[in-house]
Short mmCIF file of C-alpha atoms and ligand atoms in Angstrom, two decimals:
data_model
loop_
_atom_site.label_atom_id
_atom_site.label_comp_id
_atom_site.label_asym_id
_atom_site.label_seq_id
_atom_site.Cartn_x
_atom_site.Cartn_y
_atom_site.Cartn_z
CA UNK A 669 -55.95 114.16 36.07
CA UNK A 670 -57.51 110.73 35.73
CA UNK A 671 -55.99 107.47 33.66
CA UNK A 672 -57.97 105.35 32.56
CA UNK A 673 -56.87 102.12 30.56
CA UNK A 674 -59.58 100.61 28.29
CA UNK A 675 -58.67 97.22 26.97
CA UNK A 676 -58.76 93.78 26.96
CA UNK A 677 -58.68 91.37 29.86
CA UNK A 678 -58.32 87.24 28.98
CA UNK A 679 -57.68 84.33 30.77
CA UNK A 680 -54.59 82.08 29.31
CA UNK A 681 -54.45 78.31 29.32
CA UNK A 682 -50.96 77.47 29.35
CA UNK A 683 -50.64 73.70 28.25
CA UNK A 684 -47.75 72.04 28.38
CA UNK A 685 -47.58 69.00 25.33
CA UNK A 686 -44.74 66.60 23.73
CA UNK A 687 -45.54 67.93 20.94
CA UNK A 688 -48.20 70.72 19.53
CA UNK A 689 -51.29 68.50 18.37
CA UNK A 690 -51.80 67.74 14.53
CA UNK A 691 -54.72 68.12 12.52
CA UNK A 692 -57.32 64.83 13.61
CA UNK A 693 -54.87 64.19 16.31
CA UNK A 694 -55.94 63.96 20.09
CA UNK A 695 -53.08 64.44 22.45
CA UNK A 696 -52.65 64.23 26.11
CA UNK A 697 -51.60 67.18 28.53
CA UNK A 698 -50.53 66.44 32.11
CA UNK A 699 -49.61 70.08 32.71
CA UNK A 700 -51.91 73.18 32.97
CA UNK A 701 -51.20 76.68 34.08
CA UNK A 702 -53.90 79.66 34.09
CA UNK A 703 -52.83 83.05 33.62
CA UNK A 704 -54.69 86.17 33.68
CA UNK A 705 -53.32 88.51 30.68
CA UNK A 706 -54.40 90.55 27.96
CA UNK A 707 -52.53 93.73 26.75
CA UNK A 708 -55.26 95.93 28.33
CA UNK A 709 -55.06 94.03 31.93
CA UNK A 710 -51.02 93.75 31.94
CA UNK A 711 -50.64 97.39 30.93
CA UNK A 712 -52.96 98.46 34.09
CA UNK A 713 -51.22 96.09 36.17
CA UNK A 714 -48.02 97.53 34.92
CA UNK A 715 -49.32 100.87 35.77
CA UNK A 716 -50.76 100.39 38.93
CA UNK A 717 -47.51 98.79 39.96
CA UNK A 718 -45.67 102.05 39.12
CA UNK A 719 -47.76 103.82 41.34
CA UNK A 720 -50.25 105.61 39.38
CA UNK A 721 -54.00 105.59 40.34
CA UNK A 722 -55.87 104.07 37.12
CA UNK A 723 -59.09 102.44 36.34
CA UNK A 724 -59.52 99.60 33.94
CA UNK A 725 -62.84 99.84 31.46
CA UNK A 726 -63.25 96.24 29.94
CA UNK A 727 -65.87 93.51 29.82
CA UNK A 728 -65.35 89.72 31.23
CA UNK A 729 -67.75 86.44 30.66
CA UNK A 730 -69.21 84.75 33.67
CA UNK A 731 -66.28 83.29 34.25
CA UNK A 732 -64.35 86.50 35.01
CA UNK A 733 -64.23 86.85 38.69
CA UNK A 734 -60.67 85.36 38.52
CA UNK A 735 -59.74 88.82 36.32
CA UNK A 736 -61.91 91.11 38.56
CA UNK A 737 -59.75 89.84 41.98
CA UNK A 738 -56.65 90.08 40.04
CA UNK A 739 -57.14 94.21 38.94
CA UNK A 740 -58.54 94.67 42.66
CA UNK A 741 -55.49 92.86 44.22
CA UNK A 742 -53.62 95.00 42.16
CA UNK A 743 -54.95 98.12 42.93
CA UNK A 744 -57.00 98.72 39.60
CA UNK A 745 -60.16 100.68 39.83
CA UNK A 746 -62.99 97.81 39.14
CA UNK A 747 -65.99 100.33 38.45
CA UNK A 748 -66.12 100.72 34.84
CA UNK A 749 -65.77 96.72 34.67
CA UNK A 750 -68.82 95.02 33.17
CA UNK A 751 -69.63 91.21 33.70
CA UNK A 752 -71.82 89.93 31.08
CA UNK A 753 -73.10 86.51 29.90
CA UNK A 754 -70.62 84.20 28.24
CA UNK A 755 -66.62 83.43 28.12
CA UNK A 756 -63.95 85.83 28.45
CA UNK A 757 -61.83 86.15 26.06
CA UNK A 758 -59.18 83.72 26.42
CA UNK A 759 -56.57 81.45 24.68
CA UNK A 760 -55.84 77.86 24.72
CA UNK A 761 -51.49 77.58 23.87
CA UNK A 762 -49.81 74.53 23.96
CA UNK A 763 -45.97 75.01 24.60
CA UNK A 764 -43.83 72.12 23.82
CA UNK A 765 -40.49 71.02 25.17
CA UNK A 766 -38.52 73.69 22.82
CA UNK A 767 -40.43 76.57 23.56
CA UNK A 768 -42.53 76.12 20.40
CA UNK A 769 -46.13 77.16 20.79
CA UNK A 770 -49.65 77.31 18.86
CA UNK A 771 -52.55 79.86 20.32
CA UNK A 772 -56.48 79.64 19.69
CA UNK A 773 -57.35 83.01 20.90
CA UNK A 774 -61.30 83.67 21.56
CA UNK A 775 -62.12 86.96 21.58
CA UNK A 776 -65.60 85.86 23.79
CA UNK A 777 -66.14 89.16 26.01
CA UNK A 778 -63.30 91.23 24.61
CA UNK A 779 -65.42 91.63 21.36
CA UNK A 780 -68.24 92.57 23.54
CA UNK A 781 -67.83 96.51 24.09
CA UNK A 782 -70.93 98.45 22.93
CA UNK A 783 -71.79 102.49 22.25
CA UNK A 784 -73.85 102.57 24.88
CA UNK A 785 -71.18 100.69 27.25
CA UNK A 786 -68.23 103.27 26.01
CA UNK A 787 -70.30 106.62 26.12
CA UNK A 788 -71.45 105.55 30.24
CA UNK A 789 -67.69 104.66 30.93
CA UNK A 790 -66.20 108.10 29.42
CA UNK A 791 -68.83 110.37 30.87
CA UNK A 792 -66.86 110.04 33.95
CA UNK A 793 -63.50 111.81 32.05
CA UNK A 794 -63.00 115.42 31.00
CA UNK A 795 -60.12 117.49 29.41
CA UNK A 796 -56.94 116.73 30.55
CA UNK A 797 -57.70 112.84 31.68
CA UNK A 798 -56.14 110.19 29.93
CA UNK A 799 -56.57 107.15 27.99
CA UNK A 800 -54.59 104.18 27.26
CA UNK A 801 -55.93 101.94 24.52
CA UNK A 802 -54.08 98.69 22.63
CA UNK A 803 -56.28 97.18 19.94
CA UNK A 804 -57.59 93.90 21.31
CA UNK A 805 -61.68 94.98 21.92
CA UNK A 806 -64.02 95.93 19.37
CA UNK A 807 -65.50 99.40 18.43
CA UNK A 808 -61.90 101.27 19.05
CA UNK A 809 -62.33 103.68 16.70
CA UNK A 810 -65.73 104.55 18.40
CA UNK A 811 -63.81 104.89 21.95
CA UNK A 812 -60.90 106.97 20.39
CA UNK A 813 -63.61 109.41 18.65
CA UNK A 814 -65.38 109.85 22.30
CA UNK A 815 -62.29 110.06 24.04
CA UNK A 816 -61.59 113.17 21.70
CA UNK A 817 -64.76 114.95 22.33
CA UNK A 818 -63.99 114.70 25.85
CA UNK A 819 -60.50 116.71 25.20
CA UNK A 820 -58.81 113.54 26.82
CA UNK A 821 -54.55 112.49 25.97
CA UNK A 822 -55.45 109.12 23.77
CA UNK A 823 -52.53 106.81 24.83
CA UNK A 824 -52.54 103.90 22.13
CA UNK A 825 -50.63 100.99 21.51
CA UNK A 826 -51.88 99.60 18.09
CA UNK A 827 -51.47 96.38 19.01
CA UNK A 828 -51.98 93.26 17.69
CA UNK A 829 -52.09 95.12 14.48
CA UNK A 830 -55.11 94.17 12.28
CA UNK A 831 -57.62 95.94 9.76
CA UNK A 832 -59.49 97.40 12.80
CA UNK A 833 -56.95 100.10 12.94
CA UNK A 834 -57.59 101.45 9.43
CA UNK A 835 -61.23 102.54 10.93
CA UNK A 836 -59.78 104.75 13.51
CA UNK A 837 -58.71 108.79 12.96
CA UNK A 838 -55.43 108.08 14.47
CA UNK A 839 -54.50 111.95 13.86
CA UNK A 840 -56.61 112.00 17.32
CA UNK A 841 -53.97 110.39 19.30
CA UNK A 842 -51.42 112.06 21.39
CA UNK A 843 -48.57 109.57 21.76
CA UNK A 844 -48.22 105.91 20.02
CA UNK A 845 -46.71 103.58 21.51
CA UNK A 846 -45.00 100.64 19.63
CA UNK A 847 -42.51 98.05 18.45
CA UNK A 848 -40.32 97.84 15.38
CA UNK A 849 -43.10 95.31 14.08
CA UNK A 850 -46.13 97.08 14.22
CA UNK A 851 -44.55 100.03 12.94
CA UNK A 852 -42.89 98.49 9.78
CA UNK A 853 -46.95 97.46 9.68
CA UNK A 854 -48.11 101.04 9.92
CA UNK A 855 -45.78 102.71 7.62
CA UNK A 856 -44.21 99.84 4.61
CA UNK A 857 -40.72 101.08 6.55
CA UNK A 858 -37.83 98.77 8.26
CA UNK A 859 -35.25 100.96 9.76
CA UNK A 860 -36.57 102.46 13.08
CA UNK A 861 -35.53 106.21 11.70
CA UNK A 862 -37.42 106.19 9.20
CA UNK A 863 -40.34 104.30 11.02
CA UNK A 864 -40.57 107.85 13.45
CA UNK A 865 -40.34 110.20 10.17
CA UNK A 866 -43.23 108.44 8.49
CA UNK A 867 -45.20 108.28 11.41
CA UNK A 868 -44.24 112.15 12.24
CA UNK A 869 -45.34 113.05 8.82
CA UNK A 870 -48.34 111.37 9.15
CA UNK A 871 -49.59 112.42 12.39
CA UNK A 872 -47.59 115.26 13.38
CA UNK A 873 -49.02 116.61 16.88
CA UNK A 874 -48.33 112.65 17.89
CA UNK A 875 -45.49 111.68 20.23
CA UNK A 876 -44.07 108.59 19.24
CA UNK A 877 -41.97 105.69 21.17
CA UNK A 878 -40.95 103.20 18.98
CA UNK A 879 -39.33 100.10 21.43
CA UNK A 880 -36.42 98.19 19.18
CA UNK A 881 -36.35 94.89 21.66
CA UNK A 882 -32.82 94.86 23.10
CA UNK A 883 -31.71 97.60 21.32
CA UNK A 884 -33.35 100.14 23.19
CA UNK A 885 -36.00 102.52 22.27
CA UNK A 886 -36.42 105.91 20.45
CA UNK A 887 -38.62 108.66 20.89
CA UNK A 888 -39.85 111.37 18.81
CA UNK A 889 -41.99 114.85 18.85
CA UNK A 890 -41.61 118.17 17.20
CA UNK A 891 -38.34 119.16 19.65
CA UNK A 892 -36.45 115.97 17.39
CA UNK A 893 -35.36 112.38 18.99
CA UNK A 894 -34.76 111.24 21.76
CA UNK A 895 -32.39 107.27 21.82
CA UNK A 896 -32.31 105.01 25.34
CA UNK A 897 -30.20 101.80 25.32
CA UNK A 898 -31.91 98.78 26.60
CA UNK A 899 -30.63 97.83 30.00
CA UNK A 900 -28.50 94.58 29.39
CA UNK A 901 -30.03 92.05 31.57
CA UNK A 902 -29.98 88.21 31.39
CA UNK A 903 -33.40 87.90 29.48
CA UNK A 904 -35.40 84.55 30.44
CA UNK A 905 -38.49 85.64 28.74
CA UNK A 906 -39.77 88.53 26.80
CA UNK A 907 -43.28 88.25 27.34
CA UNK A 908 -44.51 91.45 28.83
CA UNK A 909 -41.97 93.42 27.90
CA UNK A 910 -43.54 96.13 25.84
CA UNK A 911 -47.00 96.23 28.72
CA UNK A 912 -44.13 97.18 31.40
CA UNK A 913 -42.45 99.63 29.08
CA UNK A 914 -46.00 101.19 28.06
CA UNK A 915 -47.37 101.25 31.45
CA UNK A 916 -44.21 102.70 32.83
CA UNK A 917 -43.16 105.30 30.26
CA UNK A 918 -47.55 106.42 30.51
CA UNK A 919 -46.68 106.69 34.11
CA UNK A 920 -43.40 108.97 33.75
CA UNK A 921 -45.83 111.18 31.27
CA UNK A 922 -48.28 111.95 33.98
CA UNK A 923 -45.80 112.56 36.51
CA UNK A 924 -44.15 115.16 34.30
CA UNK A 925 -40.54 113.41 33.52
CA UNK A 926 -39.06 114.71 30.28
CA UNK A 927 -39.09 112.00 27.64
CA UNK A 928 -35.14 110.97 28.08
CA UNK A 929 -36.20 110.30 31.33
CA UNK A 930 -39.39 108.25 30.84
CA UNK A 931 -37.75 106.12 28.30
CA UNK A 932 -34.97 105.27 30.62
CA UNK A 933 -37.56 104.73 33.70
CA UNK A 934 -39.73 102.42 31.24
CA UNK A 935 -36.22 100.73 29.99
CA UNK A 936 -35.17 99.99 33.30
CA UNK A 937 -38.47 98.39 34.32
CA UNK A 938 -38.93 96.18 31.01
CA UNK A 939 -35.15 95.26 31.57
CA UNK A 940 -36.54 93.83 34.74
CA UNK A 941 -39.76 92.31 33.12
CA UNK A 942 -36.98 90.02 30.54
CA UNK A 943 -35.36 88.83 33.59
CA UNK A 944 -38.35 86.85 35.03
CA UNK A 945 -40.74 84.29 33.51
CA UNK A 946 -44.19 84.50 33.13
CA UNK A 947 -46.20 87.69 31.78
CA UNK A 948 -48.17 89.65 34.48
CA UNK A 949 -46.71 88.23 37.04
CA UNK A 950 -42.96 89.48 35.71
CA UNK A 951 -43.84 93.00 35.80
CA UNK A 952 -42.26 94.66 38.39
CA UNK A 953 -42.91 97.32 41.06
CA UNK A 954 -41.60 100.73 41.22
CA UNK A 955 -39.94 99.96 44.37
CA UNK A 956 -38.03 96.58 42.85
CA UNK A 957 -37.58 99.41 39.79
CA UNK A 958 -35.84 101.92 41.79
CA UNK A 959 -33.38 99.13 43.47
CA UNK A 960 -31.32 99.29 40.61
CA UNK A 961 -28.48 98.11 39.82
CA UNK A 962 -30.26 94.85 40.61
CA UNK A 963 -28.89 91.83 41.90
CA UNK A 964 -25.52 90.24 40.24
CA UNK A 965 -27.11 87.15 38.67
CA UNK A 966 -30.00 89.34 36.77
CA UNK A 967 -27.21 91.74 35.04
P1 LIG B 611 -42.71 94.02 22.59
O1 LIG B 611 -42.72 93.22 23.86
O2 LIG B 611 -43.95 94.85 22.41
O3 LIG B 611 -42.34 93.25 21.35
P2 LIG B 611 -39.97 95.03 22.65
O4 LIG B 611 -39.51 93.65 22.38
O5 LIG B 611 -39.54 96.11 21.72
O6 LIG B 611 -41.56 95.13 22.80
O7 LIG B 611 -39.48 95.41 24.14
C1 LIG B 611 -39.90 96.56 24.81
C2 LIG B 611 -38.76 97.12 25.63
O8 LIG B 611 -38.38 96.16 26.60
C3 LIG B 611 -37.48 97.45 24.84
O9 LIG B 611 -37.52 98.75 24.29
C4 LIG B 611 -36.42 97.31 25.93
O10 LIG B 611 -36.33 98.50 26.69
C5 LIG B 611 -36.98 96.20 26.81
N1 LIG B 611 -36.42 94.89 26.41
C6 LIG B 611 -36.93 93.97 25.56
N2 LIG B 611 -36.11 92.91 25.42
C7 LIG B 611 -35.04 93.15 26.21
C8 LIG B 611 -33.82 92.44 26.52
N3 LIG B 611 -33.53 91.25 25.98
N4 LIG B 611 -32.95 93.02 27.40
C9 LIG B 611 -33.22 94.23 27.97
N5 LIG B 611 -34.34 94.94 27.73
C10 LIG B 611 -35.24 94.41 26.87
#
């Protein structure tokens, strides 16, 4: 069985400001930091670091190589990677001394993908091979409806959640994977219960893993519903959170762990993910993963 993530990959520009700039303002930085991210590149990364073999389909600008060392240093299979005239996608946030921030997100390569470009990549998958998809590239409901010819799992995390959704047959997907947000998006509901039940009536040969932040996660598939706790850690940032627990709980999936068991392996690695800063960079290994109980002064 092959995984293969399809997604986004950007470049972040991190800048740190007094205050975030006004309209016909011009304001001075004297602190930059450049990140690679994207939901598509930190869910491979989170895979890849919990062992599984996966490949990462995607486009980057001219000024991608930075994104192309960063899946090969982690492991990420680089051959259905594309560079093409242009940017990347990529977003410029200011952060000022409270935490407050503003993002300019550029879509640039991201918003690239083309028929041609998705029917070459999935010729390479059959029955049986799966697919993780969030929805930060164009043309996903053309990948989702190849995907499905080929008999492959469709893995998707509709996330960000915009109008691009409502063009995709989501009764082809085999598990969702979300937060409390996007799913009061999907369904009009609040309360996580009835979030699943919507969703189950809607598309019921889905799996479903709702993730509730630090209260814990739910899952939920014709056998009834599973509940995990979130491990209580001392969070420093969030950022990343959900990638880890996707690319984990994916992981568990493939390896054959019951759900219980995959939401309390993707739990435990998130739980680690709050406890560091940063995005990519905070998601752990399987081997820092499997140290648990962690140190004293993360718990
Ligand atoms: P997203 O990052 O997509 O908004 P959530 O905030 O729901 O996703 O977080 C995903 C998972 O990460 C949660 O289900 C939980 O297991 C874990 N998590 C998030 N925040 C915390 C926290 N403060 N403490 C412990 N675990 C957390």
């Amino acid at each position: 069985m092959k995984v293969l993530c399809f997604g986004s990959l950007n470049i972040d520009y991190v800048y740190r400001v007094d205050h975030v700039v006004r309209l016909g303002e011009t304001e001075k930085s004297e602190e930059v930091s450049v990140n690679c991210g994207g939901k598509g590149l930190n869910q491979s990364v989170a895979l890849a670091r919990a062992g599984m073999t996966v490949s990462h389909a995607g486009m980057v600008g001219k000024d991608g190589q930075g994104l192309l060392d960063k899946c090969a240093e982690n492991g990420i299979g680089t051959q259905y990677l594309r560079m093409i005239e242009g940017r990347c996608g990529h977003t410029i946030i200011q952060v000022d001394g409270e935490g407050n921030n503003s993002i300019l997100l550029y879509g640039g390569a991201n918003q690239c993908m083309t028929r041609a470009f998705i029917d070459e990549v999935l010729e390479g998958f059959e029955k049986g091979d799966v697919i993780l998809l969030q929805n930060e590239i164009n043309l996903l409901h053309a990948i989702i409806d190849k995907a499905y010819d080929r008999g492959m799992q469709i893995f998707l995390n509709p996330s960000p959640y915009h109008e691009a959704l409502e063009k995709c047959d989501l009764r082809k997907i085999s598990c969702f994977l979300l937060n409390e947000i996007e799913g009061e998006q999907m369904t009009g509901e609040t309360k996580p219960e009835k979030i699943l039940e919507a969703l189950h009536e809607k598309y019921p040969s889905a799996k479903i893993v709702l993730t509730l932040g630090k209260e814990g996660s739910l899952y939920l598939d014709d056998a009834g519903m599973v509940r995990q706790e979130a491990f209580r850690v001392k969070a420093v940032d969030t950022t990343a959170a959900g990638d880890t627990f996707t690319g984990y709980f994916l992981y568990s999936q493939a390896a054959g762990m019951t759900p219980k068991e995959g939401l309390e392996l993707a739990s435990k690695a998130a739980a680690l993910t709050v406890t560091r800063d940063g995005a990519m960079d905070s998601i752990p290994t399987m081997e820092e993963v499997m140290q648990y109980p962690w140190e004293e002064d993360q718990v």
